mmCIF file of C-alpha atoms in Angstrom:
data_model
loop_
_atom_site.group_PDB
_atom_site.id
_atom_site.type_symbol
_atom_site.label_atom_id
_atom_site.label_comp_id
_atom_site.label_asym_id
_atom_site.label_seq_id
_atom_site.Cartn_x
_atom_site.Cartn_y
_atom_site.Cartn_z
ATOM 1 C CA MET A 1 0.028 0.080 0.096
ATOM 2 C CA THR A 2 1.402 3.429 -0.729
ATOM 3 C CA LYS A 3 1.522 5.672 2.082
ATOM 4 C CA GLN A 4 0.031 9.239 1.370
ATOM 5 C CA PRO A 5 1.964 12.442 2.185
ATOM 6 C CA SER A 6 0.436 14.360 4.996
ATOM 7 C CA LEU A 7 -1.603 17.684 4.411
ATOM 8 C CA THR A 8 -1.110 20.913 5.865
ATOM 9 C CA ILE A 9 -4.334 22.458 5.502
ATOM 10 C CA SER A 10 -6.265 25.201 7.048
ATOM 11 C CA LYS A 11 -9.792 24.984 8.703
ATOM 12 C CA VAL A 12 -11.165 26.914 5.762
ATOM 13 C CA ASP A 13 -9.479 24.917 3.055
ATOM 14 C CA ALA A 14 -10.955 21.917 4.471
ATOM 15 C CA ALA A 15 -14.307 23.417 4.630
ATOM 16 C CA HIS A 16 -13.956 24.599 0.992
ATOM 17 C CA ARG A 17 -12.957 20.847 0.406
ATOM 18 C CA GLN A 18 -16.065 19.720 1.912
ATOM 19 C CA LEU A 19 -18.242 22.310 0.013
ATOM 20 C CA ARG A 20 -17.063 21.131 -3.182
ATOM 21 C CA THR A 21 -17.300 17.503 -2.371
ATOM 22 C CA ALA A 22 -20.757 18.039 -1.125
ATOM 23 C CA ILE A 23 -21.839 19.971 -4.563
ATOM 24 C CA THR A 24 -20.424 17.134 -6.678
ATOM 25 C CA LEU A 25 -22.509 14.476 -4.547
ATOM 26 C CA TRP A 26 -25.516 16.810 -4.892
ATOM 27 C CA PHE A 27 -25.072 17.109 -9.028
ATOM 28 C CA ALA A 28 -24.526 13.366 -8.859
ATOM 29 C CA GLU A 29 -27.821 12.584 -6.785
ATOM 30 C CA SER A 30 -26.047 10.838 -4.640
ATOM 31 C CA ASP A 31 -26.280 9.964 -0.804
ATOM 32 C CA PRO A 32 -28.487 13.161 0.334
ATOM 33 C CA VAL A 33 -27.680 12.283 3.942
ATOM 34 C CA SER A 34 -23.376 12.370 2.998
ATOM 35 C CA THR A 35 -24.100 15.437 1.290
ATOM 36 C CA HIS A 36 -25.944 17.047 4.062
ATOM 37 C CA THR A 37 -23.232 16.045 6.698
ATOM 38 C CA LEU A 38 -20.257 17.571 4.390
ATOM 39 C CA VAL A 39 -22.314 20.649 3.340
ATOM 40 C CA PHE A 40 -23.315 21.258 6.985
ATOM 41 C CA ALA A 41 -19.702 20.895 8.172
ATOM 42 C CA ALA A 42 -18.551 23.066 5.656
ATOM 43 C CA TYR A 43 -21.018 25.694 6.173
ATOM 44 C CA GLU A 44 -20.370 25.883 10.003
ATOM 45 C CA VAL A 45 -16.575 26.459 9.537
ATOM 46 C CA LEU A 46 -17.012 29.114 6.582
ATOM 47 C CA HIS A 47 -20.145 30.785 8.728
ATOM 48 C CA THR A 48 -17.729 31.256 11.857
ATOM 49 C CA VAL A 49 -14.746 32.243 9.869
ATOM 50 C CA SER A 50 -16.572 34.855 7.978
ATOM 51 C CA LYS A 51 -18.395 36.188 11.099
ATOM 52 C CA LYS A 52 -14.562 36.666 12.650
ATOM 53 C CA ARG A 53 -13.499 38.152 9.252
ATOM 54 C CA THR A 54 -16.644 40.380 8.656
ATOM 55 C CA PRO A 55 -18.062 41.140 12.188
ATOM 56 C CA SER A 56 -20.734 43.509 10.680
ATOM 57 C CA ARG A 57 -22.600 41.082 8.537
ATOM 58 C CA ARG A 58 -25.751 39.464 9.444
ATOM 59 C CA ASP A 59 -27.186 37.591 6.489
ATOM 60 C CA LEU A 60 -26.291 33.872 6.532
ATOM 61 C CA LEU A 61 -28.406 31.061 8.082
ATOM 62 C CA PHE A 62 -27.592 31.146 11.592
ATOM 63 C CA ASP A 63 -27.203 34.791 12.236
ATOM 64 C CA SER A 64 -29.892 36.200 9.657
ATOM 65 C CA ASP A 65 -31.135 39.509 10.389
ATOM 66 C CA ARG A 66 -34.580 38.157 8.765
ATOM 67 C CA ILE A 67 -35.146 36.236 11.776
ATOM 68 C CA LYS A 68 -35.943 38.048 15.033
ATOM 69 C CA ASP A 69 -33.305 37.549 17.959
ATOM 70 C CA GLU A 70 -35.835 36.084 20.234
ATOM 71 C CA TYR A 71 -36.509 33.188 17.567
ATOM 72 C CA ARG A 72 -32.840 32.820 16.692
ATOM 73 C CA SER A 73 -31.998 30.056 19.205
ATOM 74 C CA GLU A 74 -35.200 27.960 18.176
ATOM 75 C CA PHE A 75 -34.775 28.623 14.192
ATOM 76 C CA ASN A 76 -31.024 27.350 14.664
ATOM 77 C CA LYS A 77 -31.965 23.933 16.672
ATOM 78 C CA ILE A 78 -34.393 23.425 13.906
ATOM 79 C CA ILE A 79 -31.980 23.890 10.900
ATOM 80 C CA LYS A 80 -28.902 21.923 13.049
ATOM 81 C CA LYS A 81 -31.200 19.046 14.263
ATOM 82 C CA PRO A 82 -30.554 16.762 10.968
ATOM 83 C CA ALA A 83 -26.775 17.456 11.112
ATOM 84 C CA TYR A 84 -26.586 16.789 14.692
ATOM 85 C CA PHE A 85 -28.724 13.789 14.573
ATOM 86 C CA PHE A 86 -26.488 12.303 11.929
ATOM 87 C CA LYS A 87 -22.905 13.279 13.579
ATOM 88 C CA HIS A 88 -23.645 12.373 17.186
ATOM 89 C CA ALA A 89 -24.864 9.049 18.960
ATOM 90 C CA ASP A 90 -24.571 10.386 22.718
ATOM 91 C CA ARG A 91 -28.380 11.508 22.232
ATOM 92 C CA GLU A 92 -31.165 9.049 21.072
ATOM 93 C CA PRO A 93 -28.369 6.406 19.872
ATOM 94 C CA GLU A 94 -31.353 4.448 18.707
ATOM 95 C CA GLY A 95 -33.369 7.568 17.286
ATOM 96 C CA ILE A 96 -34.667 7.906 13.635
ATOM 97 C CA ILE A 97 -35.112 11.498 12.205
ATOM 98 C CA ASN A 98 -37.403 12.691 9.222
ATOM 99 C CA PHE A 99 -34.867 14.136 6.703
ATOM 100 C CA ASP A 100 -35.814 16.465 3.939
ATOM 101 C CA PRO A 101 -33.050 16.349 1.344
ATOM 102 C CA ASN A 102 -33.903 19.543 -0.115
ATOM 103 C CA ILE A 103 -32.391 21.427 2.802
ATOM 104 C CA ASN A 104 -29.267 20.796 1.164
ATOM 105 C CA VAL A 105 -29.726 23.374 -1.622
ATOM 106 C CA PRO A 106 -30.109 26.493 1.009
ATOM 107 C CA PHE A 107 -26.992 25.004 2.677
ATOM 108 C CA ILE A 108 -25.151 24.932 -0.172
ATOM 109 C CA LEU A 109 -26.035 28.370 -1.351
ATOM 110 C CA PHE A 110 -25.383 29.771 2.116
ATOM 111 C CA ALA A 111 -21.910 28.011 2.518
ATOM 112 C CA THR A 112 -20.780 29.611 -0.924
ATOM 113 C CA ILE A 113 -22.014 33.063 0.185
ATOM 114 C CA ALA A 114 -19.709 32.583 3.528
ATOM 115 C CA ARG A 115 -17.115 31.380 1.388
ATOM 116 C CA TYR A 116 -17.339 34.708 -0.448
ATOM 117 C CA TYR A 117 -16.805 36.648 2.879
ATOM 118 C CA CYS A 118 -14.121 34.602 3.553
ATOM 119 C CA ASN A 119 -12.205 35.985 0.494
ATOM 120 C CA ILE A 120 -11.629 32.444 -1.061
ATOM 121 C CA GLN A 121 -11.384 32.078 -4.929
ATOM 122 C CA GLU A 122 -14.914 30.599 -6.254
ATOM 123 C CA SER A 123 -14.519 26.740 -7.238
ATOM 124 C CA GLN A 124 -15.841 25.492 -10.446
ATOM 125 C CA GLU A 125 -18.359 23.363 -8.604
ATOM 126 C CA GLU A 126 -19.741 26.582 -6.774
ATOM 127 C CA SER A 127 -20.223 28.184 -10.051
ATOM 128 C CA THR A 128 -22.074 25.282 -11.707
ATOM 129 C CA PHE A 129 -24.426 25.442 -8.645
ATOM 130 C CA LEU A 130 -24.902 28.723 -8.860
ATOM 131 C CA TRP A 131 -25.707 28.672 -12.475
ATOM 132 C CA TRP A 132 -28.016 25.764 -11.985
ATOM 133 C CA LEU A 133 -29.796 27.505 -9.131
ATOM 134 C CA ARG A 134 -30.059 30.939 -11.342
ATOM 135 C CA ILE A 135 -31.786 28.934 -14.324
ATOM 136 C CA ASN A 136 -33.612 26.353 -12.144
ATOM 137 C CA ARG A 137 -35.041 28.459 -9.777
ATOM 138 C CA PRO A 138 -35.625 31.611 -11.580
ATOM 139 C CA GLN A 139 -37.977 33.046 -8.636
ATOM 140 C CA LEU A 140 -34.574 33.655 -6.524
ATOM 141 C CA ASN A 141 -32.933 36.087 -9.358
ATOM 142 C CA THR A 142 -33.496 39.779 -8.727
ATOM 143 C CA GLU A 143 -35.184 41.485 -11.611
ATOM 144 C CA LEU A 144 -31.904 42.360 -13.021
ATOM 145 C CA GLY A 145 -30.555 38.668 -12.386
ATOM 146 C CA GLY A 146 -33.488 37.590 -14.323
ATOM 147 C CA LYS A 147 -33.000 39.646 -17.394
ATOM 148 C CA GLU A 148 -29.240 38.536 -17.534
ATOM 149 C CA ILE A 149 -30.236 35.025 -17.903
ATOM 150 C CA ALA A 150 -32.945 35.897 -20.201
ATOM 151 C CA ASN A 151 -30.717 37.764 -22.259
ATOM 152 C CA LEU A 152 -27.919 34.829 -22.134
ATOM 153 C CA PHE A 153 -30.549 32.316 -23.118
ATOM 154 C CA PRO A 154 -33.689 31.834 -25.740
ATOM 155 C CA VAL A 155 -36.605 30.478 -23.922
ATOM 156 C CA LYS A 156 -36.284 27.287 -25.973
ATOM 157 C CA THR A 157 -32.923 26.725 -24.346
ATOM 158 C CA LEU A 158 -33.574 27.532 -21.255
ATOM 159 C CA GLU A 159 -36.623 25.053 -21.388
ATOM 160 C CA SER A 160 -34.108 22.669 -22.732
ATOM 161 C CA ILE A 161 -31.657 23.158 -19.819
ATOM 162 C CA ARG A 162 -33.998 22.961 -17.232
ATOM 163 C CA ARG A 163 -35.332 19.646 -18.338
ATOM 164 C CA MET A 164 -31.727 18.431 -18.409
ATOM 165 C CA PRO A 165 -30.537 15.772 -15.433
ATOM 166 C CA LYS A 166 -28.321 17.414 -12.806
ATOM 167 C CA ARG A 167 -25.693 15.373 -13.470
ATOM 168 C CA ASP A 168 -25.600 16.296 -17.251
ATOM 169 C CA PHE A 169 -25.721 19.961 -16.169
ATOM 170 C CA PHE A 170 -22.702 19.604 -14.100
ATOM 171 C CA GLU A 171 -20.740 17.592 -16.585
ATOM 172 C CA GLY A 172 -21.840 19.968 -19.446
ATOM 173 C CA PHE A 173 -21.003 22.996 -17.328
ATOM 174 C CA ARG A 174 -17.693 21.787 -16.237
ATOM 175 C CA ASP A 175 -16.418 21.295 -20.044
ATOM 176 C CA THR A 176 -17.454 24.401 -21.005
ATOM 177 C CA LYS A 177 -15.420 27.549 -20.260
ATOM 178 C CA TYR A 178 -17.192 30.057 -22.104
ATOM 179 C CA LEU A 179 -20.540 29.495 -19.493
ATOM 180 C CA ARG A 180 -17.891 29.810 -16.628
ATOM 181 C CA ARG A 181 -16.568 32.944 -17.851
ATOM 182 C CA ARG A 182 -20.078 34.592 -18.768
ATOM 183 C CA PHE A 183 -20.890 33.660 -15.024
ATOM 184 C CA ASP A 184 -17.903 35.344 -13.487
ATOM 185 C CA ALA A 185 -18.935 38.335 -15.607
ATOM 186 C CA LEU A 186 -22.469 38.577 -14.334
ATOM 187 C CA ALA A 187 -20.757 38.685 -11.108
ATOM 188 C CA ALA A 188 -23.360 37.105 -8.845
ATOM 189 C CA SER A 189 -24.253 40.303 -7.006
ATOM 190 C CA HIS A 190 -27.436 40.537 -8.896
ATOM 191 C CA PHE A 191 -28.527 36.499 -7.482
ATOM 192 C CA ILE A 192 -30.791 36.971 -4.970
ATOM 193 C CA GLY A 193 -29.432 40.071 -3.940
ATOM 194 C CA VAL A 194 -27.214 38.675 -0.826
ATOM 195 C CA ILE A 195 -23.883 38.698 -2.299
ATOM 196 C CA LYS A 196 -22.521 42.115 -2.368
#
């Protein structure tokens, strides 16, 4: 067996690797529990580091200014429950949970936003995810973001892309440097109005 060399890695680098892997699993429609465990771990680190680097920001999941302070603890318990259930056996070792895999989408999105606040270069996986979200969840775009998408793609092309399996979208986007460059040019700042 070949011995692998040790890695010198920061918490932020580890979190970014976890996020990239979680996105890859999500596009592959692989195990949603593993996807959630990875993206939650990434989000927790990126959230904490981004808070230290930008103390005034209040627009991520755990400290959103859209949640009243008196309900924040209750809100956080609800959104943290699946990840804590998957990671720990000290409470309810024989427990069962009803898990909604759709929670992975907001965690991926907000981990990507937290990564932005940490001044880390966007990965190809994140860029692909944001493109997928902009195209497949148009209701999340700001008015300007919606116009940009409409200007980039004819209606029939958008319809065709929306019917595409996520795995095919991921593979196709990875192989299309043109789309990635266009996305970077759009600067994602119009998407949902959350990245400033």
